[in-house]
mmCIF file of N, CA, C and O and ligand atoms in Angstrom:
data_model
loop_
_atom_site.group_PDB
_atom_site.id
_atom_site.type_symbol
_atom_site.label_atom_id
_atom_site.label_comp_id
_atom_site.label_asym_id
_atom_site.label_seq_id
_atom_site.Cartn_x
_atom_site.Cartn_y
_atom_site.Cartn_z
ATOM 1 N N UNK P 1 -0.191 -1.733 14.809
ATOM 2 C CA UNK P 1 0.142 -2.200 13.457
ATOM 3 C C UNK P 1 -0.434 -3.609 13.240
ATOM 4 O O UNK P 1 -0.932 -3.932 12.165
ATOM 5 N N UNK P 2 -0.376 -4.422 14.269
ATOM 6 C CA UNK P 2 -0.908 -5.785 14.213
ATOM 7 C C UNK P 2 -2.415 -5.730 14.013
ATOM 8 O O UNK P 2 -2.975 -6.440 13.182
ATOM 9 N N UNK P 3 -3.088 -4.866 14.813
ATOM 10 C CA UNK P 3 -4.523 -4.686 14.708
ATOM 11 C C UNK P 3 -4.903 -4.194 13.309
ATOM 12 O O UNK P 3 -5.871 -4.654 12.709
ATOM 13 N N UNK P 4 -4.144 -3.240 12.811
ATOM 14 C CA UNK P 4 -4.381 -2.673 11.486
ATOM 15 C C UNK P 4 -4.263 -3.752 10.413
ATOM 16 O O UNK P 4 -5.128 -3.883 9.557
ATOM 17 N N UNK P 5 -3.227 -4.564 10.525
ATOM 18 C CA UNK P 5 -3.024 -5.654 9.570
ATOM 19 C C UNK P 5 -4.153 -6.645 9.591
ATOM 20 O O UNK P 5 -4.626 -7.087 8.548
ATOM 21 N N UNK P 6 -4.617 -6.978 10.777
ATOM 22 C CA UNK P 6 -5.734 -7.919 10.922
ATOM 23 C C UNK P 6 -6.999 -7.357 10.287
ATOM 24 O O UNK P 6 -7.764 -8.071 9.643
ATOM 25 N N UNK P 7 -7.242 -6.077 10.527
ATOM 26 C CA UNK P 7 -8.430 -5.457 9.944
ATOM 27 C C UNK P 7 -8.348 -5.453 8.417
ATOM 28 O O UNK P 7 -9.327 -5.737 7.749
ATOM 29 N N UNK P 8 -7.178 -5.142 7.884
ATOM 30 C CA UNK P 8 -7.013 -5.138 6.427
ATOM 31 C C UNK P 8 -7.256 -6.529 5.850
ATOM 32 O O UNK P 8 -7.761 -6.651 4.737
ATOM 33 N N UNK P 9 -6.895 -7.553 6.614
ATOM 34 C CA UNK P 9 -7.122 -8.929 6.180
ATOM 35 C C UNK P 9 -8.608 -9.235 6.057
ATOM 36 O O UNK P 9 -9.038 -9.931 5.141
ATOM 37 N N UNK P 10 -9.372 -8.720 6.975
ATOM 38 C CA UNK P 10 -10.776 -9.112 7.084
ATOM 39 C C UNK P 10 -11.758 -8.114 6.494
ATOM 40 O O UNK P 10 -12.951 -8.337 6.518
ATOM 41 N N UNK P 11 -11.276 -7.006 6.019
ATOM 42 C CA UNK P 11 -12.165 -5.967 5.520
ATOM 43 C C UNK P 11 -11.755 -5.555 4.095
ATOM 44 O O UNK P 11 -10.868 -4.723 3.919
ATOM 45 N N UNK P 12 -12.367 -6.178 3.097
ATOM 46 C CA UNK P 12 -12.005 -5.877 1.696
ATOM 47 C C UNK P 12 -12.203 -4.395 1.348
ATOM 48 O O UNK P 12 -11.423 -3.850 0.556
ATOM 49 N N UNK P 13 -13.209 -3.757 1.948
ATOM 50 C CA UNK P 13 -13.470 -2.345 1.654
ATOM 51 C C UNK P 13 -12.279 -1.482 2.032
ATOM 52 O O UNK P 13 -11.827 -0.633 1.260
ATOM 53 N N UNK P 14 -11.753 -1.707 3.229
ATOM 54 C CA UNK P 14 -10.615 -0.932 3.706
ATOM 55 C C UNK P 14 -9.368 -1.248 2.872
ATOM 56 O O UNK P 14 -8.556 -0.367 2.603
ATOM 57 N N UNK P 15 -9.204 -2.515 2.494
ATOM 58 C CA UNK P 15 -8.041 -2.908 1.724
ATOM 59 C C UNK P 15 -8.050 -2.214 0.351
ATOM 60 O O UNK P 15 -7.030 -1.752 -0.125
ATOM 61 N N UNK P 16 -9.238 -2.150 -0.241
ATOM 62 C CA UNK P 16 -9.363 -1.489 -1.540
ATOM 63 C C UNK P 16 -9.115 -0.002 -1.409
ATOM 64 O O UNK P 16 -8.439 0.609 -2.236
ATOM 65 N N UNK P 17 -9.674 0.565 -0.350
ATOM 66 C CA UNK P 17 -9.471 1.994 -0.068
ATOM 67 C C UNK P 17 -7.979 2.289 0.081
ATOM 68 O O UNK P 17 -7.462 3.258 -0.480
ATOM 69 N N UNK P 18 -7.299 1.419 0.789
ATOM 70 C CA UNK P 18 -5.864 1.574 1.001
ATOM 71 C C UNK P 18 -5.105 1.476 -0.323
ATOM 72 O O UNK P 18 -4.177 2.259 -0.568
ATOM 73 N N UNK P 19 -5.530 0.553 -1.189
ATOM 74 C CA UNK P 19 -4.886 0.410 -2.504
ATOM 75 C C UNK P 19 -5.032 1.685 -3.317
ATOM 76 O O UNK P 19 -4.085 2.142 -3.953
ATOM 77 N N UNK P 20 -6.233 2.268 -3.291
ATOM 78 C CA UNK P 20 -6.478 3.485 -4.056
ATOM 79 C C UNK P 20 -5.642 4.629 -3.519
ATOM 80 O O UNK P 20 -4.982 5.350 -4.275
ATOM 81 N N UNK P 21 -5.620 4.756 -2.208
ATOM 82 C CA UNK P 21 -4.811 5.802 -1.582
ATOM 83 C C UNK P 21 -3.342 5.659 -1.923
ATOM 84 O O UNK P 21 -2.646 6.632 -2.184
ATOM 85 N N UNK P 22 -2.892 4.396 -1.903
ATOM 86 C CA UNK P 22 -1.503 4.120 -2.263
ATOM 87 C C UNK P 22 -1.219 4.571 -3.684
ATOM 88 O O UNK P 22 -0.236 5.249 -3.944
ATOM 89 N N UNK P 23 -2.121 4.203 -4.620
ATOM 90 C CA UNK P 23 -1.931 4.546 -6.026
ATOM 91 C C UNK P 23 -1.882 6.050 -6.229
ATOM 92 O O UNK P 23 -1.032 6.564 -6.947
ATOM 93 N N UNK P 24 -2.787 6.750 -5.571
ATOM 94 C CA UNK P 24 -2.872 8.202 -5.747
ATOM 95 C C UNK P 24 -1.624 8.872 -5.175
ATOM 96 O O UNK P 24 -0.967 9.642 -5.866
ATOM 97 N N UNK P 25 -1.284 8.556 -3.915
ATOM 98 C CA UNK P 25 -0.126 9.206 -3.304
ATOM 99 C C UNK P 25 1.157 8.865 -4.037
ATOM 100 O O UNK P 25 1.969 9.740 -4.314
ATOM 101 N N UNK P 26 1.315 7.586 -4.356
ATOM 102 C CA UNK P 26 2.540 7.148 -5.029
ATOM 103 C C UNK P 26 2.627 7.754 -6.424
ATOM 104 O O UNK P 26 3.688 8.223 -6.843
ATOM 105 N N UNK P 27 1.494 7.775 -7.122
ATOM 106 C CA UNK P 27 1.463 8.343 -8.475
ATOM 107 C C UNK P 27 1.810 9.824 -8.473
ATOM 108 O O UNK P 27 2.624 10.286 -9.271
ATOM 109 N N UNK P 28 1.211 10.575 -7.538
ATOM 110 C CA UNK P 28 1.454 12.018 -7.430
ATOM 111 C C UNK P 28 2.912 12.289 -7.108
ATOM 112 O O UNK P 28 3.540 13.175 -7.689
ATOM 113 N N UNK P 29 3.440 11.529 -6.160
ATOM 114 C CA UNK P 29 4.822 11.687 -5.727
ATOM 115 C C UNK P 29 5.782 11.569 -6.919
ATOM 116 O O UNK P 29 6.665 12.406 -7.096
ATOM 117 N N UNK P 30 5.550 10.537 -7.713
ATOM 118 C CA UNK P 30 6.452 10.298 -8.852
ATOM 119 C C UNK P 30 6.256 11.330 -9.952
ATOM 120 O O UNK P 30 7.215 11.694 -10.626
ATOM 121 N N UNK P 31 5.008 11.792 -10.116
ATOM 122 C CA UNK P 31 4.762 12.820 -11.118
ATOM 123 C C UNK P 31 5.471 14.112 -10.734
ATOM 124 O O UNK P 31 6.015 14.815 -11.581
ATOM 125 N N UNK P 32 5.459 14.427 -9.426
ATOM 126 C CA UNK P 32 6.157 15.634 -8.949
ATOM 127 C C UNK P 32 7.655 15.498 -9.131
ATOM 128 O O UNK P 32 8.336 16.461 -9.450
ATOM 129 N N UNK P 33 8.152 14.292 -8.901
ATOM 130 C CA UNK P 33 9.581 14.040 -9.115
ATOM 131 C C UNK P 33 9.974 14.198 -10.574
ATOM 132 O O UNK P 33 11.093 14.565 -10.878
ATOM 133 N N UNK P 34 9.013 13.920 -11.447
ATOM 134 C CA UNK P 34 9.286 13.996 -12.874
ATOM 135 C C UNK P 34 10.051 12.787 -13.388
ATOM 136 O O UNK P 34 10.361 12.703 -14.567
ATOM 137 N N UNK P 35 10.342 11.882 -12.482
ATOM 138 C CA UNK P 35 11.070 10.668 -12.869
ATOM 139 C C UNK P 35 10.138 9.611 -13.426
ATOM 140 O O UNK P 35 8.932 9.709 -13.278
ATOM 141 N N UNK P 36 10.719 8.635 -14.073
ATOM 142 C CA UNK P 36 9.888 7.549 -14.593
ATOM 143 C C UNK P 36 9.563 6.589 -13.449
ATOM 144 O O UNK P 36 10.308 6.464 -12.486
ATOM 145 N N UNK P 37 8.424 5.938 -13.579
ATOM 146 C CA UNK P 37 8.037 5.029 -12.513
ATOM 147 C C UNK P 37 7.139 3.920 -13.069
ATOM 148 O O UNK P 37 6.532 4.068 -14.102
ATOM 149 N N UNK P 38 7.128 2.840 -12.363
ATOM 150 C CA UNK P 38 6.279 1.716 -12.742
ATOM 151 C C UNK P 38 5.376 1.386 -11.557
ATOM 152 O O UNK P 38 5.767 0.699 -10.633
ATOM 153 N N UNK P 39 4.164 1.960 -11.629
ATOM 154 C CA UNK P 39 3.217 1.848 -10.537
ATOM 155 C C UNK P 39 2.849 0.400 -10.281
ATOM 156 O O UNK P 39 2.788 -0.046 -9.131
ATOM 157 N N UNK P 40 2.615 -0.335 -11.339
ATOM 158 C CA UNK P 40 2.239 -1.751 -11.198
ATOM 159 C C UNK P 40 3.329 -2.540 -10.488
ATOM 160 O O UNK P 40 3.063 -3.285 -9.562
ATOM 161 N N UNK P 41 4.562 -2.291 -10.912
ATOM 162 C CA UNK P 41 5.701 -2.996 -10.332
ATOM 163 C C UNK P 41 5.867 -2.655 -8.851
ATOM 164 O O UNK P 41 6.096 -3.525 -8.015
ATOM 165 N N UNK P 42 5.701 -1.362 -8.566
ATOM 166 C CA UNK P 42 5.841 -0.888 -7.191
ATOM 167 C C UNK P 42 4.757 -1.488 -6.292
ATOM 168 O O UNK P 42 5.029 -1.938 -5.182
ATOM 169 N N UNK P 43 3.520 -1.495 -6.800
ATOM 170 C CA UNK P 43 2.415 -2.054 -6.028
ATOM 171 C C UNK P 43 2.600 -3.561 -5.837
ATOM 172 O O UNK P 43 2.359 -4.083 -4.759
ATOM 173 N N UNK P 44 3.044 -4.232 -6.876
ATOM 174 C CA UNK P 44 3.315 -5.670 -6.788
ATOM 175 C C UNK P 44 4.325 -5.961 -5.687
ATOM 176 O O UNK P 44 4.169 -6.885 -4.909
ATOM 177 N N UNK P 45 5.361 -5.106 -5.647
ATOM 178 C CA UNK P 45 6.409 -5.287 -4.660
ATOM 179 C C UNK P 45 5.847 -5.128 -3.245
ATOM 180 O O UNK P 45 6.134 -5.931 -2.357
ATOM 181 N N UNK P 46 5.031 -4.101 -3.057
ATOM 182 C CA UNK P 46 4.447 -3.853 -1.736
ATOM 183 C C UNK P 46 3.509 -4.980 -1.333
ATOM 184 O O UNK P 46 3.487 -5.401 -0.181
ATOM 185 N N UNK P 47 2.696 -5.443 -2.297
ATOM 186 C CA UNK P 47 1.765 -6.538 -2.010
ATOM 187 C C UNK P 47 2.516 -7.825 -1.704
ATOM 188 O O UNK P 47 2.103 -8.629 -0.879
ATOM 189 N N UNK P 48 3.628 -7.981 -2.368
ATOM 190 C CA UNK P 48 4.497 -9.143 -2.150
ATOM 191 C C UNK P 48 5.013 -9.143 -0.713
ATOM 192 O O UNK P 48 4.940 -10.151 -0.023
ATOM 193 N N UNK P 49 5.507 -8.003 -0.278
ATOM 194 C CA UNK P 49 5.984 -7.859 1.092
ATOM 195 C C UNK P 49 4.869 -8.168 2.073
ATOM 196 O O UNK P 49 5.068 -8.853 3.066
ATOM 197 N N UNK P 50 3.684 -7.659 1.752
ATOM 198 C CA UNK P 50 2.515 -7.842 2.596
ATOM 199 C C UNK P 50 2.131 -9.311 2.715
ATOM 200 O O UNK P 50 1.871 -9.804 3.791
ATOM 201 N N UNK P 51 2.086 -9.976 1.573
ATOM 202 C CA UNK P 51 1.616 -11.366 1.571
ATOM 203 C C UNK P 51 2.592 -12.295 2.284
ATOM 204 O O UNK P 51 2.219 -13.364 2.746
ATOM 205 N N UNK P 52 3.861 -11.874 2.377
ATOM 206 C CA UNK P 52 4.819 -12.687 3.123
ATOM 207 C C UNK P 52 4.511 -12.640 4.613
ATOM 208 O O UNK P 52 4.756 -13.592 5.334
ATOM 209 N N UNK P 53 3.955 -11.488 5.040
ATOM 210 C CA UNK P 53 3.614 -11.348 6.454
ATOM 211 C C UNK P 53 2.246 -11.947 6.775
ATOM 212 O O UNK P 53 1.983 -12.368 7.890
ATOM 213 N N UNK P 54 1.370 -11.968 5.782
ATOM 214 C CA UNK P 54 0.005 -12.440 5.997
ATOM 215 C C UNK P 54 -0.239 -13.686 5.159
ATOM 216 O O UNK P 54 -0.640 -13.608 4.003
ATOM 217 N N UNK P 55 0.032 -14.822 5.738
ATOM 218 C CA UNK P 55 -0.027 -16.051 4.973
ATOM 219 C C UNK P 55 -1.229 -16.923 5.316
ATOM 220 O O UNK P 55 -1.236 -18.118 5.051
ATOM 221 N N UNK P 56 -2.253 -16.302 5.883
ATOM 222 C CA UNK P 56 -3.417 -17.081 6.285
ATOM 223 C C UNK P 56 -4.368 -17.341 5.129
ATOM 224 O O UNK P 56 -5.185 -18.236 5.183
ATOM 225 N N UNK P 57 -4.271 -16.491 4.103
ATOM 226 C CA UNK P 57 -5.194 -16.634 2.977
ATOM 227 C C UNK P 57 -4.862 -17.842 2.106
ATOM 228 O O UNK P 57 -3.709 -18.164 1.899
ATOM 229 N N UNK P 58 -5.904 -18.407 1.558
ATOM 230 C CA UNK P 58 -5.688 -19.444 0.550
ATOM 231 C C UNK P 58 -5.230 -18.796 -0.738
ATOM 232 O O UNK P 58 -5.425 -17.603 -0.950
ATOM 233 N N UNK P 59 -4.617 -19.550 -1.606
ATOM 234 C CA UNK P 59 -4.142 -19.015 -2.888
ATOM 235 C C UNK P 59 -5.304 -18.461 -3.717
ATOM 236 O O UNK P 59 -5.158 -17.474 -4.436
ATOM 237 N N UNK P 60 -6.448 -19.085 -3.597
ATOM 238 C CA UNK P 60 -7.638 -18.668 -4.330
ATOM 239 C C UNK P 60 -8.049 -17.250 -3.973
ATOM 240 O O UNK P 60 -8.218 -16.411 -4.847
ATOM 241 N N UNK P 61 -8.168 -16.980 -2.664
ATOM 242 C CA UNK P 61 -8.559 -15.647 -2.208
ATOM 243 C C UNK P 61 -7.505 -14.635 -2.610
ATOM 244 O O UNK P 61 -7.819 -13.548 -3.085
ATOM 245 N N UNK P 62 -6.250 -14.982 -2.435
ATOM 246 C CA UNK P 62 -5.149 -14.082 -2.775
ATOM 247 C C UNK P 62 -5.194 -13.681 -4.253
ATOM 248 O O UNK P 62 -5.050 -12.508 -4.576
ATOM 249 N N UNK P 63 -5.406 -14.642 -5.135
ATOM 250 C CA UNK P 63 -5.431 -14.321 -6.555
ATOM 251 C C UNK P 63 -6.664 -13.494 -6.909
ATOM 252 O O UNK P 63 -6.616 -12.622 -7.768
ATOM 253 N N UNK P 64 -7.770 -13.745 -6.249
ATOM 254 C CA UNK P 64 -8.989 -12.955 -6.471
ATOM 255 C C UNK P 64 -8.765 -11.505 -6.089
ATOM 256 O O UNK P 64 -9.121 -10.593 -6.823
ATOM 257 N N UNK P 65 -8.126 -11.309 -4.937
ATOM 258 C CA UNK P 65 -7.839 -9.945 -4.472
ATOM 259 C C UNK P 65 -6.795 -9.291 -5.370
ATOM 260 O O UNK P 65 -6.827 -8.096 -5.589
ATOM 261 N N UNK P 66 -5.886 -10.084 -5.889
ATOM 262 C CA UNK P 66 -4.876 -9.550 -6.797
ATOM 263 C C UNK P 66 -5.540 -8.966 -8.043
ATOM 264 O O UNK P 66 -5.184 -7.891 -8.508
ATOM 265 N N UNK P 67 -6.542 -9.698 -8.563
ATOM 266 C CA UNK P 67 -7.253 -9.219 -9.742
ATOM 267 C C UNK P 67 -7.975 -7.914 -9.455
ATOM 268 O O UNK P 67 -7.956 -7.008 -10.271
ATOM 269 N N UNK P 68 -8.610 -7.827 -8.293
ATOM 270 C CA UNK P 68 -9.281 -6.596 -7.893
ATOM 271 C C UNK P 68 -8.274 -5.456 -7.821
ATOM 272 O O UNK P 68 -8.515 -4.367 -8.329
ATOM 273 N N UNK P 69 -7.139 -5.707 -7.205
ATOM 274 C CA UNK P 69 -6.095 -4.688 -7.070
ATOM 275 C C UNK P 69 -5.581 -4.248 -8.440
ATOM 276 O O UNK P 69 -5.375 -3.068 -8.685
ATOM 277 N N UNK P 70 -5.402 -5.198 -9.340
ATOM 278 C CA UNK P 70 -4.948 -4.884 -10.688
ATOM 279 C C UNK P 70 -5.922 -3.946 -11.379
ATOM 280 O O UNK P 70 -5.523 -2.995 -12.058
ATOM 281 N N UNK P 71 -7.200 -4.213 -11.173
ATOM 282 C CA UNK P 71 -8.237 -3.345 -11.741
ATOM 283 C C UNK P 71 -8.069 -1.918 -11.225
ATOM 284 O O UNK P 71 -8.126 -0.962 -11.995
ATOM 285 N N UNK P 72 -7.803 -1.783 -9.924
ATOM 286 C CA UNK P 72 -7.643 -0.457 -9.348
ATOM 287 C C UNK P 72 -6.365 0.224 -9.857
ATOM 288 O O UNK P 72 -6.309 1.428 -9.965
ATOM 289 N N UNK P 73 -5.362 -0.567 -10.163
ATOM 290 C CA UNK P 73 -4.138 -0.004 -10.742
ATOM 291 C C UNK P 73 -4.461 0.671 -12.069
ATOM 292 O O UNK P 73 -4.054 1.798 -12.340
ATOM 293 N N UNK P 74 -5.251 -0.018 -12.897
ATOM 294 C CA UNK P 74 -5.618 0.544 -14.190
ATOM 295 C C UNK P 74 -6.461 1.807 -14.018
ATOM 296 O O UNK P 74 -6.257 2.804 -14.708
ATOM 297 N N UNK P 75 -7.424 1.755 -13.082
ATOM 298 C CA UNK P 75 -8.258 2.939 -12.826
ATOM 299 C C UNK P 75 -7.380 4.078 -12.350
ATOM 300 O O UNK P 75 -7.516 5.210 -12.817
ATOM 301 N N UNK P 76 -6.448 3.779 -11.442
ATOM 302 C CA UNK P 76 -5.542 4.805 -10.935
ATOM 303 C C UNK P 76 -4.699 5.435 -12.033
ATOM 304 O O UNK P 76 -4.557 6.648 -12.091
ATOM 305 N N UNK P 77 -4.181 4.590 -12.916
ATOM 306 C CA UNK P 77 -3.359 5.093 -14.014
ATOM 307 C C UNK P 77 -4.158 5.971 -14.956
ATOM 308 O O UNK P 77 -3.659 7.014 -15.407
ATOM 309 N N UNK P 78 -5.397 5.553 -15.243
ATOM 310 C CA UNK P 78 -6.257 6.350 -16.121
ATOM 311 C C UNK P 78 -6.534 7.702 -15.472
ATOM 312 O O UNK P 78 -6.426 8.747 -16.149
ATOM 313 N N UNK P 79 -6.862 7.705 -14.195
ATOM 314 C CA UNK P 79 -7.122 8.968 -13.485
ATOM 315 C C UNK P 79 -5.905 9.879 -13.524
ATOM 316 O O UNK P 79 -6.020 11.078 -13.777
ATOM 317 N N UNK P 80 -4.723 9.304 -13.288
ATOM 318 C CA UNK P 80 -3.501 10.096 -13.279
ATOM 319 C C UNK P 80 -3.222 10.641 -14.688
ATOM 320 O O UNK P 80 -2.874 11.813 -14.853
ATOM 321 N N UNK P 81 -3.395 9.796 -15.691
ATOM 322 C CA UNK P 81 -3.113 10.229 -17.066
ATOM 323 C C UNK P 81 -4.036 11.369 -17.521
ATOM 324 O O UNK P 81 -3.606 12.300 -18.184
ATOM 325 N N UNK P 82 -5.321 11.262 -17.151
ATOM 326 C CA UNK P 82 -6.269 12.243 -17.635
ATOM 327 C C UNK P 82 -6.430 13.466 -16.756
ATOM 328 O O UNK P 82 -6.710 14.558 -17.221
ATOM 329 N N UNK P 83 -6.255 13.261 -15.447
ATOM 330 C CA UNK P 83 -6.491 14.376 -14.527
ATOM 331 C C UNK P 83 -5.238 14.777 -13.759
ATOM 332 O O UNK P 83 -5.246 15.760 -13.022
ATOM 333 N N UNK P 84 -4.170 14.007 -13.889
ATOM 334 C CA UNK P 84 -2.932 14.280 -13.131
ATOM 335 C C UNK P 84 -2.268 15.530 -13.652
ATOM 336 O O UNK P 84 -1.457 16.107 -12.970
HETATM 337 ZN ZN1 ZN Y 101 -12.735 -1.782 7.394
#
């Protein structure tokens, strides 16, 4: 888990891949449940937990990655809305 976390820190490609996978699995799960959900809020919460454990990044890098992640949230939502 430590190795995995370190790799996610240093490999933006894997981190983005993980974000997409999270959005897809989480989105599908909630759609199957039929319940209401807030993907953005849920992802924010998870990223929040993550950033508490990984505090080596500067605020600049963190906010840059946050913007990238937000972009993927929108892409994920569009995919779910149109193809879900
Ligand atoms: Zn990687």
